[in-house]
Coordinates of C-alpha atoms and ligand atoms in Angstrom, one line a residue:
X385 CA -0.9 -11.4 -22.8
X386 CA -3.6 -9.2 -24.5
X387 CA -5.4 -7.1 -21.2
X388 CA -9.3 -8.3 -21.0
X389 CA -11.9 -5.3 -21.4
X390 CA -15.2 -5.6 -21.4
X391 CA -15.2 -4.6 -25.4
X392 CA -12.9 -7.2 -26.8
X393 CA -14.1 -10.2 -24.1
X394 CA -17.8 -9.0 -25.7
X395 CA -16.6 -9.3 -29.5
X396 CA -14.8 -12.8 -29.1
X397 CA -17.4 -14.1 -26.7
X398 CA -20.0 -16.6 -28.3
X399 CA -23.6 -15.5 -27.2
X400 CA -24.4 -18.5 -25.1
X401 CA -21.1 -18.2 -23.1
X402 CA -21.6 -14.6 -23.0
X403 CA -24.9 -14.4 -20.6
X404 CA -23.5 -16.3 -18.6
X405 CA -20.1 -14.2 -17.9
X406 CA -22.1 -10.9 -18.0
X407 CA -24.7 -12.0 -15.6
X408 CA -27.1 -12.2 -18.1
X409 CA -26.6 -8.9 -19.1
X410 CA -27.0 -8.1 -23.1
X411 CA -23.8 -7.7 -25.4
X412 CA -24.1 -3.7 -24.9
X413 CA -23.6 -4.0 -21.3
X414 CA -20.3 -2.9 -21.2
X415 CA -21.2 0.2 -22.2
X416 CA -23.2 0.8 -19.1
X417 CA -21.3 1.7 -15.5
X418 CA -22.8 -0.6 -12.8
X419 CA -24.6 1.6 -9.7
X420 CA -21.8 3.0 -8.0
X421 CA -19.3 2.8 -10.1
X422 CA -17.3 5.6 -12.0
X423 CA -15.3 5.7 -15.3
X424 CA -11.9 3.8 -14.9
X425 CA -12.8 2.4 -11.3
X426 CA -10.0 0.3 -9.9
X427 CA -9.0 -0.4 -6.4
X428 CA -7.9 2.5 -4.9
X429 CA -6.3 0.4 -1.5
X430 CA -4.2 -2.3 -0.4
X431 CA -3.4 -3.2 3.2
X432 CA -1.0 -4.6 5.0
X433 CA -1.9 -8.7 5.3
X434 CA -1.4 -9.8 8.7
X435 CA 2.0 -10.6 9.7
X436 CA 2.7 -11.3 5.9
X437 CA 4.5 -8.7 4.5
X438 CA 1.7 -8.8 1.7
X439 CA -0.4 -6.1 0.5
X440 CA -4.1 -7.3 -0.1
X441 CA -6.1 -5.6 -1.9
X442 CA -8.9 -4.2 0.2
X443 CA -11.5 -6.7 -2.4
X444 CA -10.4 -9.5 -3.2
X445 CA -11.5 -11.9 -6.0
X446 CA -13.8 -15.5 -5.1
X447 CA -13.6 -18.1 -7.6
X448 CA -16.6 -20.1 -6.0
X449 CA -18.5 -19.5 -9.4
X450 CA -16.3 -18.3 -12.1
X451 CA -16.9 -19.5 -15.6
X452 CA -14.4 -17.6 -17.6
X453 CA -10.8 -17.1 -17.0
X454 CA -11.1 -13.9 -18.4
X455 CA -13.0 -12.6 -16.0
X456 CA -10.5 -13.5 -13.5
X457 CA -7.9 -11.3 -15.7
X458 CA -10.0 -8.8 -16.3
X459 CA -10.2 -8.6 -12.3
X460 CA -6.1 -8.3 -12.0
X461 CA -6.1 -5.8 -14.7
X462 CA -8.8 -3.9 -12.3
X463 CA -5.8 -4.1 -9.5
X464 CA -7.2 -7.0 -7.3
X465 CA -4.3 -8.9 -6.4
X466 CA -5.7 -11.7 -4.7
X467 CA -7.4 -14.6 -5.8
X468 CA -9.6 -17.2 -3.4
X469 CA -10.3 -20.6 -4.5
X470 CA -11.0 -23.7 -2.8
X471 CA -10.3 -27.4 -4.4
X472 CA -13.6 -28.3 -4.7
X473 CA -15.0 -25.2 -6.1
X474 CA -17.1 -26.4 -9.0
X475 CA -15.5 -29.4 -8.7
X476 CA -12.0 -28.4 -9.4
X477 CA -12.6 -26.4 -11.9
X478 CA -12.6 -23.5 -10.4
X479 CA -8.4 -23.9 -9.3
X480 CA -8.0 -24.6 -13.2
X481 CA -9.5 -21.5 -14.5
X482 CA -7.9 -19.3 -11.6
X483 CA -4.7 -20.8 -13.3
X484 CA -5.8 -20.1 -16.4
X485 CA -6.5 -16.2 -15.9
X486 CA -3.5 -16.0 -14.0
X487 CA -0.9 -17.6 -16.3
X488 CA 2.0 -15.2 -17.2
X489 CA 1.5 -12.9 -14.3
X490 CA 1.4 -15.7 -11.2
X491 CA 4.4 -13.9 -9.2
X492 CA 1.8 -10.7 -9.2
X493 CA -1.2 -12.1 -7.6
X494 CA -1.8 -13.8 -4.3
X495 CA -3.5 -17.4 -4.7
X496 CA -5.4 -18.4 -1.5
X497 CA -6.9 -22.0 -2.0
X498 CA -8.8 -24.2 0.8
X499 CA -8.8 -28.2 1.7
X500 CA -12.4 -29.4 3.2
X501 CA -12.5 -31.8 5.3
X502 CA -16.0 -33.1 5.3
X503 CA -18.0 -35.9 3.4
X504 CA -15.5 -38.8 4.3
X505 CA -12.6 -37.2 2.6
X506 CA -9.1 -38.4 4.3
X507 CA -7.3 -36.8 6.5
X508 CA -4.0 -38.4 6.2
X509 CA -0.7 -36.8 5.4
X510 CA -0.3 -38.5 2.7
X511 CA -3.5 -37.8 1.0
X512 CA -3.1 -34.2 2.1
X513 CA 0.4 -33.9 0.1
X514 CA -1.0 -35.7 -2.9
X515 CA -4.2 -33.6 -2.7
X516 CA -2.1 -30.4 -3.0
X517 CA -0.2 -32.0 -5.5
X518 CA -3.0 -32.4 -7.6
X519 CA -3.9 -28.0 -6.9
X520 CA -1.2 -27.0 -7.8
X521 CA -1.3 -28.8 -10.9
X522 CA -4.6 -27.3 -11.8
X523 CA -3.6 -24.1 -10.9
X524 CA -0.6 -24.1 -13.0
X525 CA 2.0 -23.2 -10.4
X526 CA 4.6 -24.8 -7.8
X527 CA 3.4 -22.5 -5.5
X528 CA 0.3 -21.1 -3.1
X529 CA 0.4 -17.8 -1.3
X530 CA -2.4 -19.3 1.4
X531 CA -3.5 -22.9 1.9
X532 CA -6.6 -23.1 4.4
X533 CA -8.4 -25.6 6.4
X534 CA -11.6 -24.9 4.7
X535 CA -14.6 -24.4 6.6
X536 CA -14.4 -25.6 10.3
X537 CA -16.6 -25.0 13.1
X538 CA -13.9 -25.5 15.9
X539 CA -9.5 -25.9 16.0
X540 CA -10.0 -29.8 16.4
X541 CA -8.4 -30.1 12.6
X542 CA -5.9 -27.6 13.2
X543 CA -4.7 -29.8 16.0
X544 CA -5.2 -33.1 14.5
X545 CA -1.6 -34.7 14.0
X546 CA -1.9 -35.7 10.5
X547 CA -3.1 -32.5 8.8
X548 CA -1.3 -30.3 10.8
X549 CA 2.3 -32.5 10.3
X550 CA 0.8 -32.3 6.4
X551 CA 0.5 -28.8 6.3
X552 CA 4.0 -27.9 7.9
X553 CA 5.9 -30.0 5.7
X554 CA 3.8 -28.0 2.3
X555 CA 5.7 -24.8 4.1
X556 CA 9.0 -26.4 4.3
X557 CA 8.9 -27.7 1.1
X558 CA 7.9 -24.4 -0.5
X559 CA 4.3 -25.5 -1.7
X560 CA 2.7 -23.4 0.9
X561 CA 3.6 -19.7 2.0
X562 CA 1.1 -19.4 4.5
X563 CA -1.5 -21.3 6.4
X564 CA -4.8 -20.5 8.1
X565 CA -8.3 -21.4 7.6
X566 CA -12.0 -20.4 7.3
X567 CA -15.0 -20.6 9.4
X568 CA -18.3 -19.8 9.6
X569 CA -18.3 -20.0 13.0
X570 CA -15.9 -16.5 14.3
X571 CA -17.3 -16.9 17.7
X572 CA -15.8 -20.4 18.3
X573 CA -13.0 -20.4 16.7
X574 CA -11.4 -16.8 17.0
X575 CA -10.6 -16.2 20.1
X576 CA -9.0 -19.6 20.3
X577 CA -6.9 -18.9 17.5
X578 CA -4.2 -16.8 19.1
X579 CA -3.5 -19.7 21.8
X580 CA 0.3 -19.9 21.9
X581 CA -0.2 -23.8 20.5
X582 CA -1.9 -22.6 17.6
X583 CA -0.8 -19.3 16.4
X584 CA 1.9 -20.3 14.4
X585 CA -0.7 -22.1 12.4
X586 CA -2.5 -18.6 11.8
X587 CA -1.2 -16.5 8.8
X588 CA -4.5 -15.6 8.1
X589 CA -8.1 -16.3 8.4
X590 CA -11.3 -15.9 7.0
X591 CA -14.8 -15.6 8.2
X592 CA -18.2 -13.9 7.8
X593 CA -18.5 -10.4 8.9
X594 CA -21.2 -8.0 7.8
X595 CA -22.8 -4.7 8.6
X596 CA -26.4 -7.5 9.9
X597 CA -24.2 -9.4 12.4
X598 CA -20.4 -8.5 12.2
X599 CA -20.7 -6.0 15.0
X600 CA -20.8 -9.0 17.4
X601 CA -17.6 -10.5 16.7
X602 CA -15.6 -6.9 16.3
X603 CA -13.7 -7.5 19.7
X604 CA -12.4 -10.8 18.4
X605 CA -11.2 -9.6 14.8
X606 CA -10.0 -6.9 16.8
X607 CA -7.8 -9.2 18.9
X608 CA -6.5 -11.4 16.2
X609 CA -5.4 -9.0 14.1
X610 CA -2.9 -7.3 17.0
X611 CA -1.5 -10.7 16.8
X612 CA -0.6 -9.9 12.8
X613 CA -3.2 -12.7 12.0
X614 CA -4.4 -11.2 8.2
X615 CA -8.1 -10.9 8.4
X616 CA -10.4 -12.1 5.6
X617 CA -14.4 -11.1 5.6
X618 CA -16.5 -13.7 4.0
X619 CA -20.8 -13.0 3.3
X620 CA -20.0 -9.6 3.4
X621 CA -23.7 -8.9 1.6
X622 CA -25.7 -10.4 4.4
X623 CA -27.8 -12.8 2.8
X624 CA -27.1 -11.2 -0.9
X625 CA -31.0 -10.5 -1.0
X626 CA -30.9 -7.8 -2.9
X627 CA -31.6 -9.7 -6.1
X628 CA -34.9 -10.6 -4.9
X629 CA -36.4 -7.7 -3.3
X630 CA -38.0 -6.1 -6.1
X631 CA -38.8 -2.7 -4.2
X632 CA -35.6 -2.3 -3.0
X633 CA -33.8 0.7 -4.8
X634 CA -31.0 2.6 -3.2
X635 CA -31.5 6.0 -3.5
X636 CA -27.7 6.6 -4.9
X637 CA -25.0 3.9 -5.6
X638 CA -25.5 0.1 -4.7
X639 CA -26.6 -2.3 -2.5
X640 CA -23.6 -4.0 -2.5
X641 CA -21.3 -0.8 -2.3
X642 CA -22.7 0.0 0.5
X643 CA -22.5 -3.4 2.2
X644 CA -18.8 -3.9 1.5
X645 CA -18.3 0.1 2.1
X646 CA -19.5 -0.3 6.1
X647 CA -17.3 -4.2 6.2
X648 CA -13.8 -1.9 5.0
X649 CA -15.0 0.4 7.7
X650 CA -13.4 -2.0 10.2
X651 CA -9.7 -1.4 9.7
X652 CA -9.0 -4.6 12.1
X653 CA -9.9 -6.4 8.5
X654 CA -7.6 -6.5 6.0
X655 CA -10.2 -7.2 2.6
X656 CA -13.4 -8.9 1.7
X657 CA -13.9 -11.9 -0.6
X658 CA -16.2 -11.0 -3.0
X659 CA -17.9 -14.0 -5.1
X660 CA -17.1 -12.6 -8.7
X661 CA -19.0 -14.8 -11.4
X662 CA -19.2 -12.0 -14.4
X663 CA -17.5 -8.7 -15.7
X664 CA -20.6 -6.9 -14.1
X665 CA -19.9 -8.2 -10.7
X666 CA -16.2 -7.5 -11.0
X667 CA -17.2 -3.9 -12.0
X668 CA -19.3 -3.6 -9.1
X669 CA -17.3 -4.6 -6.2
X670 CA -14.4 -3.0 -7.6
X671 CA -15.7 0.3 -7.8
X672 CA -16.1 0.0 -3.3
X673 CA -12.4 -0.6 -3.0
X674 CA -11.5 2.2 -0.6
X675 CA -14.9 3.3 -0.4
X676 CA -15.9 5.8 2.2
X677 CA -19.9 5.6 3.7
X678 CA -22.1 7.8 3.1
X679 CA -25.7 8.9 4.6
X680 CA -27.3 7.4 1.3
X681 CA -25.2 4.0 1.9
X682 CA -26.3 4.1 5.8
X683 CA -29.9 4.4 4.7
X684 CA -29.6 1.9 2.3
X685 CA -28.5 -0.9 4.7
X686 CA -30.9 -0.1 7.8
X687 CA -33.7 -0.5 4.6
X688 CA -32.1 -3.6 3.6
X689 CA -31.6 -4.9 7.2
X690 CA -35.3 -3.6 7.9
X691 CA -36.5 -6.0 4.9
X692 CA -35.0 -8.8 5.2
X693 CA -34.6 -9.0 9.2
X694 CA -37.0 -12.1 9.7
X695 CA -35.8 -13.8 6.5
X696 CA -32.3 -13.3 6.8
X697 CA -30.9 -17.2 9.1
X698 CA -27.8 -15.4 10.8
X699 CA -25.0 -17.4 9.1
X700 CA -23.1 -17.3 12.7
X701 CA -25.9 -18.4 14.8
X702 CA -27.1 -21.6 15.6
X703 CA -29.4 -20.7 18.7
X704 CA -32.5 -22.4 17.8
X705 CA -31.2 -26.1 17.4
X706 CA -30.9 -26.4 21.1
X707 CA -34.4 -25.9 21.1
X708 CA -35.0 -29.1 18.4
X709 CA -35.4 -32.2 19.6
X710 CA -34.5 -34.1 16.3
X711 CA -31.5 -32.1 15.8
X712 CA -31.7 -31.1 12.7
X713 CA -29.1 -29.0 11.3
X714 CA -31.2 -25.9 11.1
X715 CA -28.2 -23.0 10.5
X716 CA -26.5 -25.4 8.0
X717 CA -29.5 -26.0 5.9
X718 CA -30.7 -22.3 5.9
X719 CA -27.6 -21.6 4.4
X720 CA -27.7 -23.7 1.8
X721 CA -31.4 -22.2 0.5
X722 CA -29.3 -18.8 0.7
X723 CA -26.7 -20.2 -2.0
X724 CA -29.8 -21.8 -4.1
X725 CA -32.5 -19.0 -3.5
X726 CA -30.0 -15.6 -3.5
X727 CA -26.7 -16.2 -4.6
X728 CA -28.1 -18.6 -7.6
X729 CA -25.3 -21.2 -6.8
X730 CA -28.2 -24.0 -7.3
X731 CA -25.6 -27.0 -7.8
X732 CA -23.4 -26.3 -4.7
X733 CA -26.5 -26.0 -2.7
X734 CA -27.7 -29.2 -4.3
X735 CA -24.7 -30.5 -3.6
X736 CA -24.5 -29.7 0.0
X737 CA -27.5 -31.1 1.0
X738 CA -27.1 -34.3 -0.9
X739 CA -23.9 -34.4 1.6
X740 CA -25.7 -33.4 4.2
X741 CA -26.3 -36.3 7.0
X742 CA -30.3 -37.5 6.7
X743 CA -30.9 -37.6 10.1
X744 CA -29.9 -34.0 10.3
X745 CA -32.9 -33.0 7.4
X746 CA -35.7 -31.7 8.1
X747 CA -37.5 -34.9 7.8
X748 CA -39.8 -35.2 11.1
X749 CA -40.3 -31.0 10.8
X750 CA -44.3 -31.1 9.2
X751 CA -45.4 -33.2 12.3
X752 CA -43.6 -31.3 14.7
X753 CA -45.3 -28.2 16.7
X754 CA -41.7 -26.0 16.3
X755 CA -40.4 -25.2 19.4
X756 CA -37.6 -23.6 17.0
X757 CA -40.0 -20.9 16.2
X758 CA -39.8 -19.3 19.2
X759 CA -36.1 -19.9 20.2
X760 CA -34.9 -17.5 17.2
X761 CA -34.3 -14.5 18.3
X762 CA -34.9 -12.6 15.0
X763 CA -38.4 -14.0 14.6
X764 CA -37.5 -16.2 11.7
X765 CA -40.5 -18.5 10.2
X766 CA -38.0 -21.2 11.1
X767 CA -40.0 -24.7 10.5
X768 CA -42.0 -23.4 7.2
X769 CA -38.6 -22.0 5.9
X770 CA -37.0 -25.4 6.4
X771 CA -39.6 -27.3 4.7
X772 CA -39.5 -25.0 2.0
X773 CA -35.8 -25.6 1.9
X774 CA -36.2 -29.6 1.9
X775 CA -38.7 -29.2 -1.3
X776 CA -36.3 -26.6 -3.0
X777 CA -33.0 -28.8 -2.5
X778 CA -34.3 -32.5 -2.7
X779 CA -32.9 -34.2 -5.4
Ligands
LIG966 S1 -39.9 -28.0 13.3 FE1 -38.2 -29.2 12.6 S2 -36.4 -28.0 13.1 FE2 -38.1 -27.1 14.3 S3 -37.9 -28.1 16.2 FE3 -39.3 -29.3 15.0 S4 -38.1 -30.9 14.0 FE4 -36.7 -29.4 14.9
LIG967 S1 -33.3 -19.6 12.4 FE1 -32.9 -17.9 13.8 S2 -32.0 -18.8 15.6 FE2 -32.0 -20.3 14.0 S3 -29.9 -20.1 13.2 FE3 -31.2 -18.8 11.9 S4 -31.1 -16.8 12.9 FE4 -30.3 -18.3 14.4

């Protein structure tokens, strides 16, 4: 198969396709190195994943909102080696183009994919073994490296019967290499992980962890990964901002650099996933593999931290729903404006909130006198956020 540059994926592209892959960059863009990143950047690192015997590379690829295979190869050609999808990423089509981009060179690359769990889907064995069925099929192989629980708050489905019995037999039957899964929640899952009834479950996890509110779980990454648990970062970009903060220039390399730069600094974490819709994206996280911090980088992240502190919902805190009396699912919601308003990933957003309970919207919030306000302890503008939120994803 012919390697994907930038050059030849720009002269066969159509123009309307082409935006879209480049980030809406124009057809000369590949011309121009991203902030940060030097002639020929590659990824200079590859750990040791878990308990494995894999090597990871230090970024890895997420396929939450790829549109073109060939950015996906273009990616492997870069030296990332590992490739994160989930089976309801853009509604299964992300598994089909990570198949696609990886066809002829699958025994190179490491596939993690993820089952969710939520909005009434079954939880059978059964349905479990036909759902994977169905992956692998889309991504083009009789094999994944990783199969994840996708996106718990607590162990409840790692010890449910059925999907546990369902994920065992995948490994016996060769379907699945490893298990794990991924939370958002690190602080209530982590450190029940390694529980001797539960660790053989945990190959490998993933979870958020950035330079805004990682420090707080370090102890716990610390701990799993002594028990050779491969460790995954997740909303490494705290909030991914940037995009909208118009006076925000770092004085030397990027935004992004820097964030994932001071995430690798951990070495208790094995890589970050890295959201990689367009060549220009792949460009610019690739060019942090193995990257070192510097004082510009510091500066640029206490700036960023500095200007979005009362904007930024902590994506691992949940402190002020206590405080609700309608219990509405404040963090949850928050996060979905952050995948509409700063990651521009409008349909999943839409998408989540359409799934999201109604007695758990912010329905009753205008009438209410906010006692959420106060219980944030980052002095967030909770209730006028959330009925922002409700206008921007009501469909
Ligand atoms: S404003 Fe809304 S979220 Fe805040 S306490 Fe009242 S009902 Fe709950
Ligand atoms: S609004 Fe504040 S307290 Fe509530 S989840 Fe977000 S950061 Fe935490």
């Amino acid at each position: 198969m012919k390697k994907i540059n930038r050059r030849n994926f720009v002269t066969a592209a159509s123009t309307g396709f082409l935006g879209l892959a480049l980030g809406g960059k124009s057809a000369n863009a590949h011309s121009i190195l991203v902030p940060g990143q030097e002639e020929g950047s590659k990824i200079k690192n590859y750990n040791a994943f878990g308990k494995t015997g894999l090597k990871v590379s230090d970024v890895i690829f997420g396929a939450g909102q790829v549109f073109s295979s060939d950015v996906i190869r273009y990616a492997f050609d870069l030296g990332v080696n590992t490739f994160d999808t989930a089976e309801h990423y853009m509604n299964g089509k992300s598994e089909e183009l990570v198949g696609a981009g990886l066809k002829g060179i699958r025994d190179k690359a490491i596939i993690i994919t993820k089952l969710p769990f939520w909005g009434g889907r079954p939880k059978t064995k059964q349905s479990i073994l036909e759902r994977m069925n169905k992956s692998l099929k889309k991504l083009q192989t009789d094999y994944v490296d990783f199969l994840f629980i996708h996106m718990i708050d607590d162990l409840s489905l790692v010890k449910d019967v059925e999907v546990r019995s369902a994920y065992e037999q995948l490994k016996k039957e060769g379907k699945v290499r490893f298990t794990g899964f991924s939370t958002h929640n690190a602080k209530g899952t982590l450190a029940e992980c390694v529980k001797p009834d539960l660790i053989d479950f945990m190959d490998a996890i993933l979870f958020m962890y950035n330079h805004m509110e990682g420090q707080e779980i370090e102890h716990l990454v610390k701990a799993v990964r002594q028990k050779g648990i491969g460790t995954i970062a997740m909303k490494v970009l705290a909030g991914g901002k940037q995009g909208n903060l118009k006076a925000f220039i770092p004085k030397a390399g990027s935004y992004p650099g820097a964030a994932i730069g001071w995430a690798l600094g951990n070495k208790n974490l094995d890589c970050c996933v890295m959201t990689m819709g367009s060549f220009t994206q792949v460009d610019e996280y690739v060019a942090a593999s193995g990257k070192k911090l510097k004082r510009d980088d510091l500066a640029t992240l206490r700036t960023y931290k500095k200007l979005v502190d009362k904007e930024y919902c902590r994506v691992s805190c949940s402190e002020c729903e206590t405080a609700c009396p309608k219990r509405v699912a404040i963090s949850d919601i928050m996060r979905y404006a952050m995948y509409f308003e700063d990651y521009k990933q409008e349909k999943i957003a839409l998408q989540h909130y359409k799934d999201l309970d109604i007695k758990k919207k912010p329905l009753s919030c205008a009438s209410c006198t906010g006692p959420c306000i106060s219980a944030c302890p980052h002095g967030l503008p909770v209730k006028e956020k959330l009925l922002s939120a409700h206008q921007m994803l009501i469909t």
